[in-house]
Amino acid sequence: MNAAADPGGQAAGLDAHLVVDRGGFRLDLRLHVAPGETVALLGPNGAGKTTALRALAGLEQLSDGHIALNGEVLDRPGSQPGRMRAARSGSQIDGPPNDNPDTGVRQPFSDAFEQGRADGVAGGRRGDRWVPPEERRIGVVFQDYLLFPHLTAADNIAFGPRRRGLGRAESRAIAAEWLERVGLQEFGKRRPKQLSGGQAQRVALARALASEPALLLLDEPLAALDARTRLDTRAELHRHLTGHTGPAIVVTHDPVDALMLADRLVVVEDGRAVQEGDAESVTARPRTDYIARLVGLNLYRGVAEGNQVVLDGGLSVAAAAGPGRGDDGSGPATAVAAGPAEGPMVLVAADPLSGPAFAAFPPSAVALYPERPEGSPRNTWRATVSGVHRHGDNVRVQLDGPLKAAADVTPAAAAQLRLEPGRGVWATVKASEIRTYPA
Ligand SMILES: Nc1ncnc2c1ncn2[C@@H]1O[C@H](COP(=O)(O)OP(=O)(O)OP(=O)(O)O)[C@@H](O)[C@H]1O
């Protein structure tokens, strides 16, 4: 292959700046994944996660930026106007015409590569750097597996090695080895429609790994599985990811998958990375509502001064100690249900901070009372219940009013407080339960 050096790119692993324009949507995402590292792309629907994978796989052309894998540039648009877009190639993956309605198995990835070639997409950009999908050493597992419906499980797995130029016998031996590794040695002769979802997922993973990819891309690899199968398959997938020596990227909506499978999380919202880091730092200090909801925290933005955070957003209750009261927690509780005229809401936290800040606390930190409690903690406010539902062993209560928050209480407490939509309650959170960090 004609390796081309990437300016500023790292030699080993993946170095990418993915800029893709798709109608009104723009993806602008920088990704660096070291060899042996697994990164989870986590984000809400439409955030651009799949678009990022498709760009890496070569099913979507970059509008700008670059993709370099182990120092080789795979895509780097030049300055020529009128570059061809890979839309037809891409649509072969997502579009219905090639789906098999009987099996639910979509047209295989590699068929789409062939289609892309036939469309002339692969060689369509003069002066640009562009390696066509089938020449990228990338293994892809899509959420609906995209197995070849007409091939057996073994032949699906042997396809990659065959494509790499290995002989039939050797490819079959590799397939047999992989079937054994994923615990499906008995299933080699079955076709995709004769496999369960979990089995098909394993075959798809084996097929991707049997090609010895330099980069592994997994798009919602566990989404189609039931809860039990998901648990087993997640553990198995984790094992295989650990054994994979190249970079790997897992796209997921599911924070548990992300936390279990990945070394690092990149949270994508509206085409951009909004937060990244290891699971601990992202979950402990969420920086957007999406992440806060995902990890089950109440999150507010404001401006901190000492132990107080004055919240943004025109919140209209003074809770706990208002400005001017002592920060040491010794002052009297001062919860005041207020109208908009009474100023912003202030939360009191244990640790002092200065400047733009986030304040976060878990629903379990919120205590609810029918009457304003005596000797209240510093943060006390009047709230109206807007929703009540079961949450694990507890009841999760949505609170409306000046400070929208979720509270977890025991079923006994929920019954005792007669919690139902419209009911007025008093809510408190101890200062020591409120985490603050710079925004
Ligand atoms: N073929 C297309 N043409 C134009 N826009 C598209 C196309 N496919 C997707 N989009 C848009 O691109 C954006 C990103 O979509 P993408 O599928 O990458 O998101 P995602 O994060 O993977 O979402 P999900 O979690 O729902 O799969 C969305 O706004 C979507 O509507």
mmCIF file of N, CA and C in Angstrom, residues 281-363:
data_model
loop_
_atom_site.group_PDB
_atom_site.id
_atom_site.type_symbol
_atom_site.label_atom_id
_atom_site.label_comp_id
_atom_site.label_asym_id
_atom_site.label_seq_id
_atom_site.Cartn_x
_atom_site.Cartn_y
_atom_site.Cartn_z
ATOM 1 N N SER A 281 -13.910 9.532 35.730
ATOM 2 C CA SER A 281 -13.955 10.993 35.666
ATOM 3 C C SER A 281 -15.224 11.471 34.961
ATOM 4 N N VAL A 282 -15.647 10.750 33.917
ATOM 5 C CA VAL A 282 -16.843 11.188 33.187
ATOM 6 C C VAL A 282 -18.088 11.032 34.062
ATOM 7 N N THR A 283 -18.173 9.917 34.749
ATOM 8 C CA THR A 283 -19.389 9.702 35.547
ATOM 9 C C THR A 283 -19.388 10.558 36.816
ATOM 10 N N ALA A 284 -18.208 10.855 37.351
ATOM 11 C CA ALA A 284 -18.171 11.654 38.577
ATOM 12 C C ALA A 284 -18.422 13.125 38.295
ATOM 13 N N ARG A 285 -18.040 13.564 37.093
ATOM 14 C CA ARG A 285 -18.134 14.996 36.805
ATOM 15 C C ARG A 285 -18.760 15.244 35.443
ATOM 16 N N PRO A 286 -20.022 14.887 35.287
ATOM 17 C CA PRO A 286 -20.663 15.083 33.981
ATOM 18 C C PRO A 286 -20.705 16.555 33.610
ATOM 19 N N ARG A 287 -20.596 16.830 32.314
ATOM 20 C CA ARG A 287 -20.576 18.224 31.870
ATOM 21 C C ARG A 287 -21.766 18.572 30.982
ATOM 22 N N THR A 288 -22.634 17.601 30.739
ATOM 23 C CA THR A 288 -23.860 17.935 29.998
ATOM 24 C C THR A 288 -25.033 17.196 30.637
ATOM 25 N N ASP A 289 -26.236 17.684 30.322
ATOM 26 C CA ASP A 289 -27.443 17.042 30.855
ATOM 27 C C ASP A 289 -27.527 15.583 30.432
ATOM 28 N N TYR A 290 -27.121 15.328 29.177
ATOM 29 C CA TYR A 290 -27.210 13.958 28.666
ATOM 30 C C TYR A 290 -26.385 13.009 29.544
ATOM 31 N N ILE A 291 -25.150 13.408 29.837
ATOM 32 C CA ILE A 291 -24.292 12.526 30.639
ATOM 33 C C ILE A 291 -24.831 12.431 32.062
ATOM 34 N N ALA A 292 -25.304 13.548 32.586
ATOM 35 C CA ALA A 292 -25.831 13.531 33.953
ATOM 36 C C ALA A 292 -27.005 12.565 34.065
ATOM 37 N N ARG A 293 -27.892 12.612 33.073
ATOM 38 C CA ARG A 293 -29.040 11.686 33.083
ATOM 39 C C ARG A 293 -28.565 10.254 32.977
ATOM 40 N N LEU A 294 -27.571 10.073 32.108
ATOM 41 C CA LEU A 294 -27.038 8.734 31.879
ATOM 42 C C LEU A 294 -26.486 8.127 33.165
ATOM 43 N N VAL A 295 -25.795 8.924 33.920
ATOM 44 C CA VAL A 295 -25.173 8.396 35.137
ATOM 45 C C VAL A 295 -26.045 8.661 36.358
ATOM 46 N N GLY A 296 -27.230 9.210 36.131
ATOM 47 C CA GLY A 296 -28.192 9.348 37.220
ATOM 48 C C GLY A 296 -27.837 10.431 38.217
ATOM 49 N N LEU A 297 -27.430 11.597 37.727
ATOM 50 C CA LEU A 297 -27.143 12.706 38.639
ATOM 51 C C LEU A 297 -28.024 13.902 38.298
ATOM 52 N N ASN A 298 -28.373 14.684 39.307
ATOM 53 C CA ASN A 298 -28.966 15.992 39.071
ATOM 54 C C ASN A 298 -27.810 16.953 38.823
ATOM 55 N N LEU A 299 -27.895 17.702 37.739
ATOM 56 C CA LEU A 299 -26.760 18.558 37.356
ATOM 57 C C LEU A 299 -27.238 19.983 37.077
ATOM 58 N N TYR A 300 -26.518 20.942 37.595
ATOM 59 C CA TYR A 300 -26.867 22.352 37.392
ATOM 60 C C TYR A 300 -25.593 23.126 37.088
ATOM 61 N N ARG A 301 -25.780 24.174 36.316
ATOM 62 C CA ARG A 301 -24.647 25.039 35.983
ATOM 63 C C ARG A 301 -24.846 26.375 36.693
ATOM 64 N N GLY A 302 -23.776 26.992 37.120
ATOM 65 C CA GLY A 302 -23.911 28.274 37.782
ATOM 66 C C GLY A 302 -22.565 28.934 37.981
ATOM 67 N N VAL A 303 -22.532 29.851 38.919
ATOM 68 C CA VAL A 303 -21.272 30.529 39.236
ATOM 69 C C VAL A 303 -21.004 30.332 40.722
ATOM 70 N N ALA A 304 -19.810 29.810 41.021
ATOM 71 C CA ALA A 304 -19.480 29.509 42.417
ATOM 72 C C ALA A 304 -18.720 30.658 43.044
ATOM 73 N N GLU A 305 -19.038 30.851 44.301
ATOM 74 C CA GLU A 305 -18.231 31.774 45.092
ATOM 75 C C GLU A 305 -18.176 31.181 46.488
ATOM 76 N N GLY A 306 -17.000 30.738 46.869
ATOM 77 C CA GLY A 306 -16.892 30.039 48.145
ATOM 78 C C GLY A 306 -17.710 28.760 48.088
ATOM 79 N N ASN A 307 -18.537 28.540 49.095
ATOM 80 C CA ASN A 307 -19.316 27.306 49.144
ATOM 81 C C ASN A 307 -20.663 27.417 48.435
ATOM 82 N N GLN A 308 -20.916 28.583 47.863
ATOM 83 C CA GLN A 308 -22.217 28.767 47.235
ATOM 84 C C GLN A 308 -22.113 28.730 45.720
ATOM 85 N N VAL A 309 -23.120 28.122 45.104
ATOM 86 C CA VAL A 309 -23.211 28.169 43.647
ATOM 87 C C VAL A 309 -24.538 28.828 43.292
ATOM 88 N N VAL A 310 -24.439 29.968 42.646
ATOM 89 C CA VAL A 310 -25.642 30.661 42.182
ATOM 90 C C VAL A 310 -25.985 30.069 40.828
ATOM 91 N N LEU A 311 -27.150 29.427 40.752
ATOM 92 C CA LEU A 311 -27.471 28.666 39.549
ATOM 93 C C LEU A 311 -27.942 29.543 38.410
ATOM 94 N N ASP A 312 -27.606 29.112 37.185
ATOM 95 C CA ASP A 312 -28.056 29.794 35.964
ATOM 96 C C ASP A 312 -29.522 29.476 35.699
ATOM 97 N N GLY A 313 -30.015 30.118 34.685
ATOM 98 C CA GLY A 313 -31.292 29.694 34.114
ATOM 99 C C GLY A 313 -32.491 30.319 34.766
ATOM 100 N N GLY A 314 -32.313 31.432 35.448
ATOM 101 C CA GLY A 314 -33.461 32.121 36.000
ATOM 102 C C GLY A 314 -34.189 31.326 37.056
ATOM 103 N N LEU A 315 -33.478 30.429 37.717
ATOM 104 C CA LEU A 315 -34.128 29.676 38.784
ATOM 105 C C LEU A 315 -34.555 30.657 39.866
ATOM 106 N N SER A 316 -35.679 30.378 40.471
ATOM 107 C CA SER A 316 -36.310 31.473 41.206
ATOM 108 C C SER A 316 -36.625 31.138 42.653
ATOM 109 N N VAL A 317 -35.812 30.342 43.259
ATOM 110 C CA VAL A 317 -36.014 30.104 44.684
ATOM 111 C C VAL A 317 -34.701 30.322 45.411
ATOM 112 N N ALA A 318 -34.762 30.885 46.558
ATOM 113 C CA ALA A 318 -33.565 30.948 47.384
ATOM 114 C C ALA A 318 -33.602 29.728 48.286
ATOM 115 N N ALA A 319 -32.655 28.854 48.140
ATOM 116 C CA ALA A 319 -32.655 27.642 48.941
ATOM 117 C C ALA A 319 -31.492 27.705 49.905
ATOM 118 N N ALA A 320 -31.679 27.149 51.032
ATOM 119 C CA ALA A 320 -30.611 27.056 52.013
ATOM 120 C C ALA A 320 -30.066 28.440 52.317
ATOM 121 N N ALA A 321 -28.798 28.481 52.634
ATOM 122 C CA ALA A 321 -28.216 29.755 53.003
ATOM 123 C C ALA A 321 -28.106 30.637 51.776
ATOM 124 N N GLY A 322 -28.708 31.759 51.826
ATOM 125 C CA GLY A 322 -28.577 32.695 50.721
ATOM 126 C C GLY A 322 -27.246 33.407 50.836
ATOM 127 N N PRO A 323 -26.892 34.204 49.829
ATOM 128 C CA PRO A 323 -25.645 34.936 49.881
ATOM 129 C C PRO A 323 -25.577 35.761 51.165
ATOM 130 N N GLY A 324 -24.434 35.792 51.753
ATOM 131 C CA GLY A 324 -24.273 36.582 52.964
ATOM 132 C C GLY A 324 -24.317 35.743 54.226
ATOM 133 N N ARG A 325 -24.792 34.509 54.089
ATOM 134 C CA ARG A 325 -24.793 33.655 55.279
ATOM 135 C C ARG A 325 -23.463 32.921 55.391
ATOM 136 N N GLY A 326 -23.219 32.404 56.540
ATOM 137 C CA GLY A 326 -21.963 31.693 56.766
ATOM 138 C C GLY A 326 -21.851 30.473 55.868
ATOM 139 N N ASP A 327 -20.624 30.120 55.508
ATOM 140 C CA ASP A 327 -20.396 28.978 54.639
ATOM 141 C C ASP A 327 -20.077 27.720 55.425
ATOM 142 N N ASP A 328 -20.081 27.819 56.690
ATOM 143 C CA ASP A 328 -19.613 26.677 57.479
ATOM 144 C C ASP A 328 -20.742 25.733 57.877
ATOM 145 N N GLY A 329 -21.921 26.008 57.391
ATOM 146 C CA GLY A 329 -23.020 25.101 57.672
ATOM 147 C C GLY A 329 -23.669 25.366 59.014
ATOM 148 N N SER A 330 -23.200 26.374 59.743
ATOM 149 C CA SER A 330 -23.723 26.588 61.079
ATOM 150 C C SER A 330 -24.960 27.497 61.096
ATOM 151 N N GLY A 331 -25.177 28.195 60.002
ATOM 152 C CA GLY A 331 -26.290 29.139 59.957
ATOM 153 C C GLY A 331 -27.623 28.416 59.945
ATOM 154 N N PRO A 332 -28.685 29.104 60.233
ATOM 155 C CA PRO A 332 -30.000 28.485 60.221
ATOM 156 C C PRO A 332 -30.436 28.154 58.800
ATOM 157 N N ALA A 333 -31.285 27.171 58.688
ATOM 158 C CA ALA A 333 -31.809 26.823 57.378
ATOM 159 C C ALA A 333 -32.704 27.952 56.894
ATOM 160 N N THR A 334 -32.646 28.230 55.610
ATOM 161 C CA THR A 334 -33.385 29.384 55.121
ATOM 162 C C THR A 334 -34.136 29.085 53.838
ATOM 163 N N ALA A 335 -34.749 27.953 53.781
ATOM 164 C CA ALA A 335 -35.467 27.638 52.556
ATOM 165 C C ALA A 335 -36.612 28.616 52.349
ATOM 166 N N VAL A 336 -36.692 29.149 51.162
ATOM 167 C CA VAL A 336 -37.753 30.097 50.875
ATOM 168 C C VAL A 336 -38.351 29.771 49.517
ATOM 169 N N ALA A 337 -39.616 29.433 49.499
ATOM 170 C CA ALA A 337 -40.277 29.300 48.207
ATOM 171 C C ALA A 337 -40.464 30.700 47.669
ATOM 172 N N ALA A 338 -40.023 30.944 46.478
ATOM 173 C CA ALA A 338 -39.968 32.316 46.018
ATOM 174 C C ALA A 338 -40.521 32.466 44.619
ATOM 175 N N GLY A 339 -40.906 33.622 44.302
ATOM 176 C CA GLY A 339 -41.300 33.948 42.940
ATOM 177 C C GLY A 339 -40.087 34.425 42.182
ATOM 178 N N PRO A 340 -40.264 34.685 40.895
ATOM 179 C CA PRO A 340 -39.128 35.082 40.070
ATOM 180 C C PRO A 340 -38.424 36.319 40.600
ATOM 181 N N ALA A 341 -39.165 37.156 41.310
ATOM 182 C CA ALA A 341 -38.558 38.387 41.780
ATOM 183 C C ALA A 341 -37.540 38.143 42.880
ATOM 184 N N GLU A 342 -37.578 36.972 43.460
ATOM 185 C CA GLU A 342 -36.728 36.774 44.631
ATOM 186 C C GLU A 342 -35.321 36.294 44.308
ATOM 187 N N GLY A 343 -34.941 36.313 43.061
ATOM 188 C CA GLY A 343 -33.549 36.082 42.727
ATOM 189 C C GLY A 343 -33.243 34.640 42.423
ATOM 190 N N PRO A 344 -31.985 34.397 42.068
ATOM 191 C CA PRO A 344 -31.592 33.069 41.615
ATOM 192 C C PRO A 344 -31.504 32.074 42.761
ATOM 193 N N MET A 345 -31.478 30.821 42.397
ATOM 194 C CA MET A 345 -31.358 29.765 43.395
ATOM 195 C C MET A 345 -29.881 29.567 43.746
ATOM 196 N N VAL A 346 -29.653 29.368 45.007
ATOM 197 C CA VAL A 346 -28.280 29.181 45.479
ATOM 198 C C VAL A 346 -28.169 27.803 46.119
ATOM 199 N N LEU A 347 -27.186 27.043 45.693
ATOM 200 C CA LEU A 347 -26.916 25.774 46.363
ATOM 201 C C LEU A 347 -25.660 25.926 47.205
ATOM 202 N N VAL A 348 -25.660 25.288 48.351
ATOM 203 C CA VAL A 348 -24.483 25.346 49.215
ATOM 204 C C VAL A 348 -23.795 23.978 49.180
ATOM 205 N N ALA A 349 -22.526 23.993 48.835
ATOM 206 C CA ALA A 349 -21.756 22.746 48.751
ATOM 207 C C ALA A 349 -20.674 22.748 49.818
ATOM 208 N N ALA A 350 -20.124 21.583 50.058
ATOM 209 C CA ALA A 350 -19.121 21.476 51.116
ATOM 210 C C ALA A 350 -17.788 22.100 50.700
ATOM 211 N N ASP A 351 -17.430 21.894 49.403
ATOM 212 C CA ASP A 351 -16.104 22.354 48.976
ATOM 213 C C ASP A 351 -16.185 23.709 48.290
ATOM 214 N N PRO A 352 -15.310 24.630 48.656
ATOM 215 C CA PRO A 352 -15.344 25.954 48.029
ATOM 216 C C PRO A 352 -14.775 25.931 46.615
ATOM 217 N N LEU A 353 -15.266 26.848 45.809
ATOM 218 C CA LEU A 353 -14.840 26.947 44.411
ATOM 219 C C LEU A 353 -15.111 28.375 43.962
ATOM 220 N N SER A 354 -14.459 28.779 42.884
ATOM 221 C CA SER A 354 -14.701 30.133 42.414
ATOM 222 C C SER A 354 -14.855 30.132 40.894
ATOM 223 N N GLY A 355 -15.861 30.829 40.389
ATOM 224 C CA GLY A 355 -16.054 30.950 38.944
ATOM 225 C C GLY A 355 -17.138 30.032 38.421
ATOM 226 N N PRO A 356 -17.275 29.962 37.064
ATOM 227 C CA PRO A 356 -18.296 29.105 36.454
ATOM 228 C C PRO A 356 -18.148 27.667 36.955
ATOM 229 N N ALA A 357 -19.261 27.070 37.335
ATOM 230 C CA ALA A 357 -19.162 25.770 38.004
ATOM 231 C C ALA A 357 -20.367 24.899 37.684
ATOM 232 N N PHE A 358 -20.162 23.599 37.840
ATOM 233 C CA PHE A 358 -21.266 22.654 37.858
ATOM 234 C C PHE A 358 -21.504 22.260 39.311
ATOM 235 N N ALA A 359 -22.783 22.005 39.619
ATOM 236 C CA ALA A 359 -23.124 21.416 40.915
ATOM 237 C C ALA A 359 -23.927 20.164 40.620
ATOM 238 N N ALA A 360 -23.556 19.050 41.237
ATOM 239 C CA ALA A 360 -24.241 17.784 40.944
ATOM 240 C C ALA A 360 -24.508 17.025 42.232
ATOM 241 N N PHE A 361 -25.644 16.346 42.264
ATOM 242 C CA PHE A 361 -25.913 15.442 43.387
ATOM 243 C C PHE A 361 -26.796 14.289 42.909
ATOM 244 N N PRO A 362 -26.651 13.133 43.527
ATOM 245 C CA PRO A 362 -27.447 11.978 43.095
ATOM 246 C C PRO A 362 -28.868 12.057 43.654
ATOM 247 N N PRO A 363 -29.813 11.418 42.964
ATOM 248 C CA PRO A 363 -31.198 11.407 43.462
ATOM 249 C C PRO A 363 -31.293 10.833 44.875
#
